[in-house]
Coordinates of C-alpha atoms in Angstrom, one line a residue:
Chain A
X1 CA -1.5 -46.5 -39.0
X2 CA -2.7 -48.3 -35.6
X3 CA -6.5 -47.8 -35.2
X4 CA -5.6 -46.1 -31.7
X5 CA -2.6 -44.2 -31.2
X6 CA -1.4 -43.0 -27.4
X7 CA 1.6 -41.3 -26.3
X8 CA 3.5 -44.3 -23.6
X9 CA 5.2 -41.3 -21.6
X10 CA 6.3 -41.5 -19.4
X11 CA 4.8 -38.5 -17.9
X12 CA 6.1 -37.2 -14.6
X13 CA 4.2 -33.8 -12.8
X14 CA 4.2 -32.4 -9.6
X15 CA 1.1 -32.8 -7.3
X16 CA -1.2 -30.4 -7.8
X17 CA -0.7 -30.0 -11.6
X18 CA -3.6 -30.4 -14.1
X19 CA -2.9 -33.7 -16.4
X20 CA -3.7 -34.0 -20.0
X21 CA -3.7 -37.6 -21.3
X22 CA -4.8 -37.5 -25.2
X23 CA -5.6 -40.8 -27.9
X24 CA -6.1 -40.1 -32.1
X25 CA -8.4 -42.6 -33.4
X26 CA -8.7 -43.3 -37.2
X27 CA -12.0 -45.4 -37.0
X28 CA -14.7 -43.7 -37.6
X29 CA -17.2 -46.0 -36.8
X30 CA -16.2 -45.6 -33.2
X31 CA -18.7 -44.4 -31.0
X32 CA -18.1 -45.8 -27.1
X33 CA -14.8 -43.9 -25.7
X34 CA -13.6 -45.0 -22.2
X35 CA -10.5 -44.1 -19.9
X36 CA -9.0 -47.2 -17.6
X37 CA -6.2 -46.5 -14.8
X38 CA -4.6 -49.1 -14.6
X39 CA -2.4 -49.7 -11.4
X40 CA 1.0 -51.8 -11.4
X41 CA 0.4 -55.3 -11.3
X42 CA -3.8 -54.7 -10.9
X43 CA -6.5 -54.9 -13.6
X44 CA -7.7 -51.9 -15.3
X45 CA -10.2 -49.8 -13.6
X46 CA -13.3 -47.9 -15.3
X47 CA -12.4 -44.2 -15.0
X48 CA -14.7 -42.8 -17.5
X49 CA -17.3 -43.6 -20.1
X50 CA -18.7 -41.6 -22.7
X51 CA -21.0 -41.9 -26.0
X52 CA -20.1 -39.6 -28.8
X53 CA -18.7 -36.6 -28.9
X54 CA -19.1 -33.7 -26.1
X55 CA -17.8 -33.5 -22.4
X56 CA -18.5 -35.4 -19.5
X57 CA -17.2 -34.7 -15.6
X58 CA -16.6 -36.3 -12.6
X59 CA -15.0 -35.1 -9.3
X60 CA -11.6 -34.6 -10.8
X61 CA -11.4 -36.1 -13.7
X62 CA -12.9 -35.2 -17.0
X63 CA -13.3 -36.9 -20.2
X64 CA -13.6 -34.7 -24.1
X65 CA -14.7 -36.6 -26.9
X66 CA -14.1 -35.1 -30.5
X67 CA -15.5 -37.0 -33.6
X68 CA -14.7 -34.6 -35.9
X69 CA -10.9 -34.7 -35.3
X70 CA -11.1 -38.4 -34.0
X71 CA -9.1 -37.1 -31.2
X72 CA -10.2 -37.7 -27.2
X73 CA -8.8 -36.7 -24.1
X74 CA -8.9 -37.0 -20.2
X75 CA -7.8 -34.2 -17.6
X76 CA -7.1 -34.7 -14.1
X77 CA -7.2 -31.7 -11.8
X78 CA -5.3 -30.8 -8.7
X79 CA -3.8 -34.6 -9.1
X80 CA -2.3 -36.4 -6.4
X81 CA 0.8 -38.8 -5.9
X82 CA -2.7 -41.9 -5.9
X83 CA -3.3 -40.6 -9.5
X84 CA -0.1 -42.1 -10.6
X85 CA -0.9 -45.2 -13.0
X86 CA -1.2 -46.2 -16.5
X87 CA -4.0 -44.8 -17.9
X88 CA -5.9 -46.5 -21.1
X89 CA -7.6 -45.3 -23.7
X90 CA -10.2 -47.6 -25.8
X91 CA -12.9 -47.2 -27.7
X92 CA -15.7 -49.6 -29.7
X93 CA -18.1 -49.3 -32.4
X94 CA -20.9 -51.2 -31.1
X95 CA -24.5 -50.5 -31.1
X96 CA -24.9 -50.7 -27.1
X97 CA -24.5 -54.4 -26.7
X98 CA -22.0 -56.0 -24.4
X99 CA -20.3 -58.1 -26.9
X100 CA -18.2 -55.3 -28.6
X101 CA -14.7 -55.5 -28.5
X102 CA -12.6 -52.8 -27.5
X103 CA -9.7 -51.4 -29.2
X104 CA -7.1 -50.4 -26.7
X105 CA -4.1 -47.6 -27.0
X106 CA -1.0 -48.5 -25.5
X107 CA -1.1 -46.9 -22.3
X108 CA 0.1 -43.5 -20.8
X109 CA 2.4 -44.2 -18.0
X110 CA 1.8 -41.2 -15.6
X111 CA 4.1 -40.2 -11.7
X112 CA 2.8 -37.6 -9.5
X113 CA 5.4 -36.6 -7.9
X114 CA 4.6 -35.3 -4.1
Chain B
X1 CA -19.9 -50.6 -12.0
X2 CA -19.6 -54.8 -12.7
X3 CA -17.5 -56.6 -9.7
X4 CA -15.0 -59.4 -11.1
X5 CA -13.1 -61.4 -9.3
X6 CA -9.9 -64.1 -10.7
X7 CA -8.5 -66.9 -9.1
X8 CA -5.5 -67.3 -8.5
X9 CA -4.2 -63.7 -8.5
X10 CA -0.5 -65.5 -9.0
X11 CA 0.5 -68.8 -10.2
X12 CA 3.9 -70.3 -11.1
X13 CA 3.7 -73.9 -12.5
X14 CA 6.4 -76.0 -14.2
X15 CA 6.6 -76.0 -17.9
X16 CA 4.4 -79.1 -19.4
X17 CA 1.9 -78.4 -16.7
X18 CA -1.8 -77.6 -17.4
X19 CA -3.1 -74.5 -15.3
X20 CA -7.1 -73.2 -14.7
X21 CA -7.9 -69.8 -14.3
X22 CA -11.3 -68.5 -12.7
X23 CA -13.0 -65.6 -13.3
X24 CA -16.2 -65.0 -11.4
X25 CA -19.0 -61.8 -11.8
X26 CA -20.0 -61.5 -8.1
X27 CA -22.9 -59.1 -8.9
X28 CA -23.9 -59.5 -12.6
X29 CA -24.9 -61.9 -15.1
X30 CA -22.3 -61.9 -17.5
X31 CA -23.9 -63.4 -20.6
X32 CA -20.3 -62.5 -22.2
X33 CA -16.7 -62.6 -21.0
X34 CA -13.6 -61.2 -22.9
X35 CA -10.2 -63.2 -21.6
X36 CA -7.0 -60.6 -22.2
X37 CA -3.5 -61.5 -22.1
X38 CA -1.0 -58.1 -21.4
X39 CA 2.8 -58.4 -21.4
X40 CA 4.8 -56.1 -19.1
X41 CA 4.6 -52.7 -20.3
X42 CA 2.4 -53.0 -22.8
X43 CA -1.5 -52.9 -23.6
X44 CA -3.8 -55.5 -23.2
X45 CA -4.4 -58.3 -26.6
X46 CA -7.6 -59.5 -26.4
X47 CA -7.3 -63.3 -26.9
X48 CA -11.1 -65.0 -26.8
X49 CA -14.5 -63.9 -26.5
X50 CA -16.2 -65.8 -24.2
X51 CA -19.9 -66.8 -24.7
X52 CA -22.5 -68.6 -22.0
X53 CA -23.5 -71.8 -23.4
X54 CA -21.1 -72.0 -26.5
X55 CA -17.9 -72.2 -28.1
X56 CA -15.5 -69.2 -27.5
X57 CA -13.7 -66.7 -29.8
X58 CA -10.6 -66.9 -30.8
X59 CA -8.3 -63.8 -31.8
X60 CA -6.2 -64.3 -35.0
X61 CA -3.4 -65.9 -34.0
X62 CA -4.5 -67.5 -30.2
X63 CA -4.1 -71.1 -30.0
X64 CA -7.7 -72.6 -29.5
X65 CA -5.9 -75.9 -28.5
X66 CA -3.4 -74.3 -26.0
X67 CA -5.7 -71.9 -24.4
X68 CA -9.2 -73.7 -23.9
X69 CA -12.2 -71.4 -22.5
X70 CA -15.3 -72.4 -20.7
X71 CA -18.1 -70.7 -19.9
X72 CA -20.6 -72.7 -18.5
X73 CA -22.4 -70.0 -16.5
X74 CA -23.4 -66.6 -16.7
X75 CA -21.3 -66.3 -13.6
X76 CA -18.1 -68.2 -14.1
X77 CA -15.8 -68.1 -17.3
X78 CA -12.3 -70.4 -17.3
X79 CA -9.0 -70.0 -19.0
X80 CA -7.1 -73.7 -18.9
X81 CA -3.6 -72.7 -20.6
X82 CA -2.4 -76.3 -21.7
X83 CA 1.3 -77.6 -21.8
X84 CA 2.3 -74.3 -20.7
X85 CA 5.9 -73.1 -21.8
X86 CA 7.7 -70.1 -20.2
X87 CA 6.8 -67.5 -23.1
X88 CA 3.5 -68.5 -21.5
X89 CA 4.5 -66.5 -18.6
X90 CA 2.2 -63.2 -18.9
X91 CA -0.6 -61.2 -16.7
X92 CA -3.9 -62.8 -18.1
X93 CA -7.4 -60.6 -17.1
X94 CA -10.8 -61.1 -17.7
X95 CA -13.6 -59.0 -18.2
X96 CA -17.5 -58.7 -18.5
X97 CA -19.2 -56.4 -20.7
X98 CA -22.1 -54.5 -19.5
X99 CA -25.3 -54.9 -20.0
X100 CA -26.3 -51.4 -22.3
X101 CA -23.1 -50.1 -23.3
X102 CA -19.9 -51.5 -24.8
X103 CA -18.0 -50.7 -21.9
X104 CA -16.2 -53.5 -20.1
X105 CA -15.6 -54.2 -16.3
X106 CA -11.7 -55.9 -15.3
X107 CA -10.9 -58.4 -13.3
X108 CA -7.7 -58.2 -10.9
X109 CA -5.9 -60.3 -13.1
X110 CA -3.8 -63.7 -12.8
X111 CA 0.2 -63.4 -13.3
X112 CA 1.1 -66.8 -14.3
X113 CA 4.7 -67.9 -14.4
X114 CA 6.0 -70.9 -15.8
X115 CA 9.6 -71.9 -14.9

């Protein structure tokens, strides 16, 4: 079993549609969980970052963290035709210092189509 | 968040040929620097942590010899790939981690082909 597993997609939805992008974890000594978008050909971009379990929001986009199921997920609202991108999860077990790896899923691929 | 930068953003060079790759933090300190390699359509491989003022390391499996890494500021990191081949061909990033947290800020990234 991979430490992080991610459904690849593709996903393709219709603008305006609410977006559910999920990752299962079986480490659990992970406690940092962040989303990159990643756009084609570009380096990934810092969508969302959060410590533990619980919820965390912003603008569109928000982040769920669940521990006890090892199981995290990011929702876009009312997305838009810019929102289409690979999005990553990844996740470390570090104690706050900046010299944790991160353990990456695979990547959902996701198309809003306009 | 951080602000990276990489230089070149694309590169092709013959096979045999040595080629440097920069990556800068424009607005942060970067004590360490994480050097990723990601093939087309699939995730990122982390290949070297990247320490100021020492030796990097290596993943399991990354070629010290082939891919050398420098650090020899908190602001600049370096990826030489050496006697590049064309399976060497692949979209390399950089990235800084943040001071506080485990999260990590991306460079653009360098596509490097070899032909």
């Amino acid at each position: 079993q991979k430490e992080v597993e991610q459904d690849p997609g593709p996903l393709s939805v219709p603008e305006g549609a609410i977006v559910s992008l999920n990752c299962t974890y079986s480490n659990s000594a992970f406690q940092y969980f962040m989303w990159y978008r990643q756009y084609s050909r570009k380096g990934p971009e810092l969508l969302m970052y959060t410590y533990s379990s619980g919820n965390k929001e912003d603008g569109r986009f928000t982040a769920q963290v669940d521990k006890s199921s090892k199981y995290i997920s990011l929702f876009i609202r009312d997305s838009q035709p810019s929102d289409s991108a690979t999005y990553l999860c990844a996740m470390s077990g570090g104690s706050g210092g900046s010299n944790y790896k991160l353990t990456f899923g695979k990547g959902t691929l996701l198309t809003v189509n306009p | 968040g951080a602000v990276v930068s990489q230089h070149p953003s694309w590169v092709i060079c013959k096979s045999g040929t040595s080629v440097k790759i920069e990556c800068r933090s424009l607005d942060f300190q970067a004590t360490t620097m994480f050097w990723y390699r990601q093939f087309p359509k699939q995730s990122l491989m982390l290949m070297a942590t990247s320490n100021e003022g020492s030796k990097a390391t290596y993943e399991q499996g990354v070629e010290k010899d082939k891919f050398l890494i420098n650090h020899a500021s908190l602001t600049l990191s370096t990826l030489t790939v050496t006697s590049a081949h064309p399976e060497d061909s692949s979209f390399y990033i950089c990235s800084e981690g943040a001071s506080g947290s485990d999260t990590q800020y991306f460079g653009p990234g360098t596509r490097l082909t070899v032909l």
